Coordinates of C-alpha atoms and ligand atoms in Angstrom, one line a residue:
M9 CA 0.0 0.0 0.0
R10 CA 1.2 3.5 -0.8
M11 CA 2.4 5.7 2.1
L12 CA -0.3 8.2 2.8
S13 CA 0.7 11.6 4.1
C14 CA -1.4 12.8 6.9
L15 CA -1.3 16.4 7.5
I16 CA -3.8 18.3 9.6
V17 CA -4.7 21.7 8.4
A18 CA -6.8 23.6 10.9
A19 CA -9.2 26.1 9.3
A20 CA -6.8 26.7 6.4
I21 CA -8.6 25.8 3.2
L22 CA -12.3 26.4 4.1
P23 CA -14.9 26.0 1.5
A24 CA -16.5 29.4 1.4
A25 CA -20.0 27.9 2.1
L26 CA -18.9 26.3 5.4
S27 CA -18.6 29.1 7.9
Q28 CA -17.6 27.3 11.0
A29 CA -14.0 26.5 11.8
Q30 CA -13.4 23.1 10.5
E31 CA -10.5 20.6 10.5
I32 CA -9.4 19.0 7.3
I33 CA -7.3 15.8 7.0
E34 CA -5.3 15.9 3.8
T35 CA -4.4 12.4 2.3
D36 CA -2.7 11.7 -1.0
T37 CA -6.0 11.8 -2.9
H38 CA -8.6 13.5 -0.6
N39 CA -9.5 16.3 1.7
L40 CA -11.4 14.7 4.5
Q41 CA -13.4 17.5 6.1
V42 CA -14.3 16.7 9.7
V43 CA -17.9 17.6 9.8
A44 CA -18.7 15.8 13.2
D45 CA -16.7 13.5 15.5
G46 CA -16.0 10.4 13.4
V47 CA -17.8 11.8 10.3
W48 CA -15.7 13.0 7.3
F49 CA -16.9 14.6 4.1
A50 CA -14.6 13.2 1.5
V51 CA -13.7 15.5 -1.5
G52 CA -11.1 14.5 -4.0
N53 CA -8.0 16.7 -4.1
G54 CA -7.5 16.5 -7.9
T55 CA -4.8 13.8 -7.9
L56 CA -7.2 11.4 -9.6
Y57 CA -10.7 11.8 -10.9
T58 CA -13.2 11.0 -8.1
M59 CA -16.0 13.1 -9.7
S60 CA -18.3 13.0 -6.7
N61 CA -18.2 13.5 -2.9
A62 CA -18.6 10.8 -0.4
L63 CA -19.4 10.6 3.3
V64 CA -17.4 8.5 5.8
I65 CA -19.2 7.5 9.0
E66 CA -17.3 5.7 11.7
R67 CA -19.2 3.5 14.2
D68 CA -18.0 1.5 17.2
E69 CA -16.6 -1.4 15.2
D70 CA -16.8 -0.5 11.5
V71 CA -17.2 2.3 8.9
V72 CA -20.2 3.1 6.7
I73 CA -19.7 5.2 3.5
V74 CA -22.2 6.9 1.4
D75 CA -21.2 6.7 -2.4
S76 CA -18.1 5.2 -3.8
H77 CA -16.9 7.6 -6.5
V78 CA -16.7 7.0 -10.2
T79 CA -14.3 4.1 -10.8
P80 CA -12.8 1.2 -8.8
A81 CA -9.6 3.2 -8.8
A82 CA -11.2 6.1 -7.2
G83 CA -12.9 3.9 -4.8
A84 CA -9.7 2.3 -3.9
A85 CA -8.2 5.7 -3.3
L86 CA -11.1 6.5 -0.9
L87 CA -10.5 3.3 0.9
D88 CA -6.8 4.3 1.3
S89 CA -7.8 7.7 2.6
I90 CA -10.2 6.2 5.1
A91 CA -7.3 4.1 6.4
V92 CA -5.6 7.4 7.3
V93 CA -8.3 8.3 9.8
T94 CA -9.4 4.9 11.1
D95 CA -8.3 1.3 11.0
K96 CA -11.9 0.0 11.3
P97 CA -13.2 -1.9 8.2
V98 CA -15.7 -0.5 5.7
T99 CA -18.6 -2.9 5.9
T100 CA -21.4 -0.9 4.4
V101 CA -21.9 1.3 1.3
I102 CA -25.0 3.4 1.0
N103 CA -25.9 4.5 -2.6
S104 CA -27.4 8.0 -2.8
H105 CA -28.7 7.1 -6.3
F106 CA -27.7 4.9 -9.2
H107 CA -25.6 7.2 -11.3
Y108 CA -22.1 6.0 -12.3
D109 CA -20.2 8.9 -10.8
H110 CA -21.5 7.9 -7.3
A111 CA -21.8 4.2 -7.6
Y112 CA -19.2 2.6 -9.9
G113 CA -16.5 2.5 -7.4
T114 CA -18.2 0.1 -5.0
Q115 CA -16.4 -3.1 -6.1
A116 CA -13.1 -1.6 -4.6
F117 CA -14.6 -2.1 -1.1
G118 CA -14.5 -6.0 -1.4
D119 CA -17.0 -8.8 -1.7
D120 CA -18.2 -9.0 1.9
L121 CA -20.1 -5.8 1.8
Q122 CA -23.5 -4.6 2.7
V123 CA -24.6 -2.3 -0.2
I124 CA -27.8 -0.4 0.7
G125 CA -29.8 1.5 -1.9
H126 CA -33.3 2.4 -2.9
E127 CA -35.2 -0.3 -4.7
Y128 CA -35.2 1.9 -7.8
T129 CA -31.4 2.1 -7.5
R130 CA -31.1 -1.7 -7.2
A131 CA -33.3 -2.1 -10.3
R132 CA -31.1 0.4 -12.3
L133 CA -27.8 -1.1 -11.1
S134 CA -29.0 -4.7 -11.7
D135 CA -30.2 -4.0 -15.3
D136 CA -27.2 -3.7 -17.6
P137 CA -25.7 -0.6 -15.9
L138 CA -22.7 -0.5 -18.3
N139 CA -25.3 0.3 -21.0
D140 CA -27.1 3.1 -19.0
P141 CA -27.6 6.1 -21.4
T142 CA -26.2 8.6 -18.9
Y143 CA -23.1 6.4 -18.4
L144 CA -22.7 5.9 -22.1
R145 CA -22.9 9.7 -22.7
S146 CA -20.1 10.3 -20.1
L147 CA -17.8 7.8 -21.9
D148 CA -18.2 9.9 -25.0
R149 CA -17.7 13.0 -23.1
F150 CA -14.3 11.8 -21.4
D151 CA -13.1 10.5 -24.8
N152 CA -13.8 14.0 -26.2
T153 CA -12.0 15.6 -23.3
V154 CA -8.9 13.4 -24.0
A155 CA -9.0 14.3 -27.7
D156 CA -9.4 17.9 -26.9
V157 CA -6.4 18.1 -24.6
E158 CA -4.3 16.0 -27.2
A159 CA -5.2 18.6 -29.9
R160 CA -4.3 21.5 -27.5
L161 CA -1.0 19.8 -26.7
A162 CA -0.2 19.3 -30.4
A163 CA -0.8 22.9 -31.0
A164 CA 1.1 24.2 -27.9
D165 CA 4.8 25.4 -28.3
D166 CA 5.3 27.1 -25.0
A167 CA 7.2 24.6 -22.7
E168 CA 5.2 25.6 -19.6
A169 CA 1.8 25.2 -21.4
R170 CA 3.0 21.9 -22.7
A171 CA 3.9 20.6 -19.2
G172 CA 0.5 21.7 -17.9
L173 CA -1.4 20.0 -20.8
E174 CA 0.7 16.8 -20.4
T175 CA -0.3 16.6 -16.7
E176 CA -4.0 17.2 -17.7
L177 CA -3.7 14.5 -20.4
S178 CA -2.3 11.9 -18.1
F179 CA -5.0 12.7 -15.5
W180 CA -7.8 12.1 -18.1
R181 CA -6.2 9.1 -19.7
A182 CA -5.8 7.5 -16.3
H183 CA -9.6 8.1 -15.7
V184 CA -10.5 6.6 -19.2
N185 CA -8.3 3.5 -18.4
A186 CA -9.9 3.2 -14.9
Q187 CA -13.3 3.0 -16.5
Q188 CA -12.3 -0.2 -18.2
E189 CA -12.1 -2.0 -14.8
T190 CA -15.7 -1.0 -13.9
D191 CA -18.0 -3.8 -12.9
P192 CA -21.0 -2.1 -11.1
V193 CA -22.3 -3.6 -7.9
A194 CA -26.1 -3.4 -7.2
P195 CA -27.5 -3.0 -3.7
N196 CA -27.9 -6.2 -1.8
V197 CA -30.2 -4.5 0.6
S198 CA -33.0 -2.3 -0.8
V199 CA -35.0 0.4 0.8
S200 CA -38.5 1.6 -0.3
D201 CA -39.3 4.5 2.0
R202 CA -37.0 4.5 4.9
M203 CA -34.6 2.5 7.0
T204 CA -32.6 3.5 10.1
L205 CA -29.2 1.9 11.2
Y206 CA -28.6 2.0 14.9
R207 CA -25.6 -0.2 15.1
G208 CA -22.4 0.9 16.6
G209 CA -23.5 4.0 18.5
R210 CA -24.7 6.0 15.6
E211 CA -28.1 6.6 14.2
I212 CA -28.1 6.8 10.3
Q213 CA -31.5 7.4 8.7
L214 CA -31.9 6.5 5.0
I215 CA -35.0 8.4 3.7
W216 CA -36.6 8.4 0.4
L217 CA -38.4 11.8 0.1
G218 CA -40.0 11.4 -3.3
R219 CA -38.7 11.4 -6.9
A220 CA -36.1 14.2 -7.6
H221 CA -32.8 13.7 -9.4
T222 CA -33.7 10.0 -10.1
G223 CA -36.5 7.8 -9.2
G224 CA -34.6 6.5 -6.1
D225 CA -32.6 9.2 -4.3
L226 CA -31.8 8.5 -0.6
A227 CA -31.2 11.4 1.9
V228 CA -28.8 10.0 4.5
Y229 CA -29.6 11.9 7.6
L230 CA -27.7 11.9 10.9
P231 CA -30.2 13.3 13.4
A232 CA -27.8 13.8 16.3
E233 CA -25.3 15.6 14.0
K234 CA -28.1 17.6 12.3
M235 CA -26.6 16.9 8.9
V236 CA -27.8 15.3 5.7
F237 CA -25.9 13.9 2.7
T238 CA -28.0 14.6 -0.2
G239 CA -26.2 13.0 -3.2
D240 CA -27.5 14.9 -6.3
M241 CA -31.0 15.4 -5.0
M242 CA -29.8 18.8 -3.6
L243 CA -26.6 20.5 -4.7
G244 CA -25.7 24.1 -4.1
R245 CA -27.3 24.8 -7.5
P246 CA -29.6 23.0 -10.0
S247 CA -28.5 19.4 -10.7
Y248 CA -28.3 17.3 -13.8
M249 CA -31.9 16.7 -14.8
G250 CA -31.6 14.2 -17.6
D251 CA -32.9 11.4 -15.4
G252 CA -34.9 13.7 -13.1
Y253 CA -38.5 14.5 -12.3
V254 CA -38.4 18.3 -12.4
E255 CA -42.1 18.6 -11.8
E256 CA -41.9 16.7 -8.6
W257 CA -38.5 17.8 -7.4
S258 CA -39.6 20.9 -5.5
A259 CA -42.1 19.0 -3.4
T260 CA -39.4 16.5 -2.6
L261 CA -37.1 19.3 -1.4
G262 CA -39.9 20.6 0.7
R263 CA -39.8 17.4 2.6
L264 CA -36.0 17.6 2.9
K265 CA -36.4 21.0 4.6
E266 CA -38.6 19.4 7.3
L267 CA -35.6 17.6 8.6
D268 CA -33.9 19.2 11.6
I269 CA -30.7 20.0 9.7
E270 CA -27.8 22.6 10.0
L271 CA -25.5 21.2 7.2
V272 CA -26.2 19.9 3.8
L273 CA -23.5 17.8 2.3
P274 CA -24.1 17.5 -1.5
G275 CA -22.9 14.9 -4.0
H276 CA -20.9 17.6 -5.7
G277 CA -19.4 20.9 -4.6
D278 CA -19.2 22.3 -1.1
G279 CA -21.3 21.6 1.9
F280 CA -23.5 24.5 3.0
T281 CA -25.3 25.9 6.0
D282 CA -27.5 28.5 4.3
L283 CA -30.7 26.5 3.8
R284 CA -32.2 29.2 1.7
I285 CA -30.3 27.7 -1.2
I286 CA -32.9 24.9 -1.1
D287 CA -35.7 27.6 -1.6
Y288 CA -33.8 29.1 -4.6
V289 CA -33.3 25.6 -6.2
Q290 CA -37.0 24.8 -5.6
A291 CA -38.1 28.0 -7.3
Y292 CA -35.8 27.2 -10.3
Y293 CA -37.2 23.8 -10.8
N294 CA -40.8 25.1 -10.6
D295 CA -40.1 27.9 -13.1
L296 CA -38.2 25.7 -15.4
H297 CA -41.0 23.1 -15.5
A298 CA -43.7 25.8 -16.0
G299 CA -41.8 27.7 -18.6
V300 CA -40.9 24.6 -20.6
M301 CA -44.5 23.3 -20.5
R302 CA -45.8 26.7 -21.6
L303 CA -43.5 26.6 -24.7
K304 CA -44.4 22.9 -25.3
N305 CA -48.1 23.7 -25.3
Q306 CA -47.5 26.6 -27.7
G307 CA -46.0 24.0 -30.1
Y308 CA -42.3 24.6 -29.8
S309 CA -39.9 21.7 -30.1
A310 CA -37.7 20.7 -27.2
E311 CA -34.7 22.3 -28.9
E312 CA -36.6 25.5 -29.3
A313 CA -37.8 25.4 -25.8
A314 CA -34.3 24.8 -24.4
A315 CA -33.1 27.8 -26.3
R316 CA -36.0 30.1 -25.4
V317 CA -37.0 29.3 -21.8
D318 CA -35.9 32.4 -19.6
L319 CA -34.8 31.7 -16.1
R320 CA -32.5 34.7 -15.9
H321 CA -34.6 36.1 -12.8
H322 CA -32.7 33.4 -10.9
Q323 CA -29.5 35.2 -11.6
D324 CA -29.2 36.9 -8.1
S325 CA -29.9 33.7 -6.2
L326 CA -28.3 31.0 -8.5
G327 CA -26.2 32.9 -11.0
I328 CA -28.3 32.0 -14.0
S329 CA -27.3 34.6 -16.5
E330 CA -28.0 33.1 -19.9
L331 CA -31.2 32.5 -21.7
G332 CA -32.2 29.0 -22.1
A333 CA -31.7 25.7 -20.2
D334 CA -30.0 22.4 -20.5
M335 CA -31.2 20.5 -23.6
L336 CA -31.2 17.1 -21.6
A337 CA -33.4 18.6 -18.9
V338 CA -35.9 20.0 -21.3
Q339 CA -36.0 16.8 -23.4
R340 CA -36.6 14.9 -20.2
I341 CA -39.6 17.1 -19.4
Y342 CA -41.0 16.6 -22.9
D343 CA -40.5 12.8 -22.7
L344 CA -42.2 12.6 -19.3
D345 CA -45.1 14.7 -20.6
D346 CA -45.4 12.6 -23.7
G347 CA -45.3 9.3 -21.8
V348 CA -42.2 8.1 -23.7
A349 CA -40.0 8.1 -20.5
E350 CA -40.9 6.9 -17.0
Ligands
ZN25 ZN1 -26.4 11.9 -10.2

């Protein structure tokens, strides 16, 4: 096993959104933010592509994690980082949802593993996950990224620029190679509405609040610590909507707000304590859905609606400065309304 550097930086590199003084454990591949005693918010440090955040929860005898990163290599790096802060074994992986960038690292945590997810997540990860459309689109995107960096490198003559591009290229090539090892693991324990783990001196609630980013998002709520890991159901901004239920999403987030929480830990980006962000994102989804449906009912195509829908009144709250919306989000709204997606 590689030697892991363990450096404790007190209140040095604080994410802007987290106001309280916070300790961060730096490993070779992660910044482990100490969000409570024995609870770390694991964020990749850019050494390798992790793509999403994970939560590490220590119990008396073992460790539970929420989400496993994007590839087995990234999952293995998370396992190494966990070994810096505890020698207890990881026995349980909770899937916040089925998406590859949160779930395709699970195999790195071994065979003798409890994997818990919503029954929708189990269905999606059991049914040919390597041909999931969102995953396949990502493979194209990463191939394009490699080709783009290769082209920029070929065109660069400045030595410093070339060195930077070579580093970037090896980073993305390593990720594309790591994808080849992927063998997705489906949950072997499924949840329909809610489940609570009490083992090992820690209460961990897994709650399905309704459809949102996918059909099976779980909020992982630690009531004593007043924090919730939301996966992509709630980021600090609108999430990817290509598999989402935009019409229902705001109501689901309304139920999230009923939890007694002081800190939201999302699947991407910084944790945050300003819960008004949830209100802003709810308003965005409501306005996006209403605006797109208005255009659809006027006879516009999905492409036209994606170009025309105007959400710029969310500029102050969410920084939406351009006309239009994500094509995949708009297509999804059309497909659900037309009954050609479910
Ligand atoms: Zn997702």
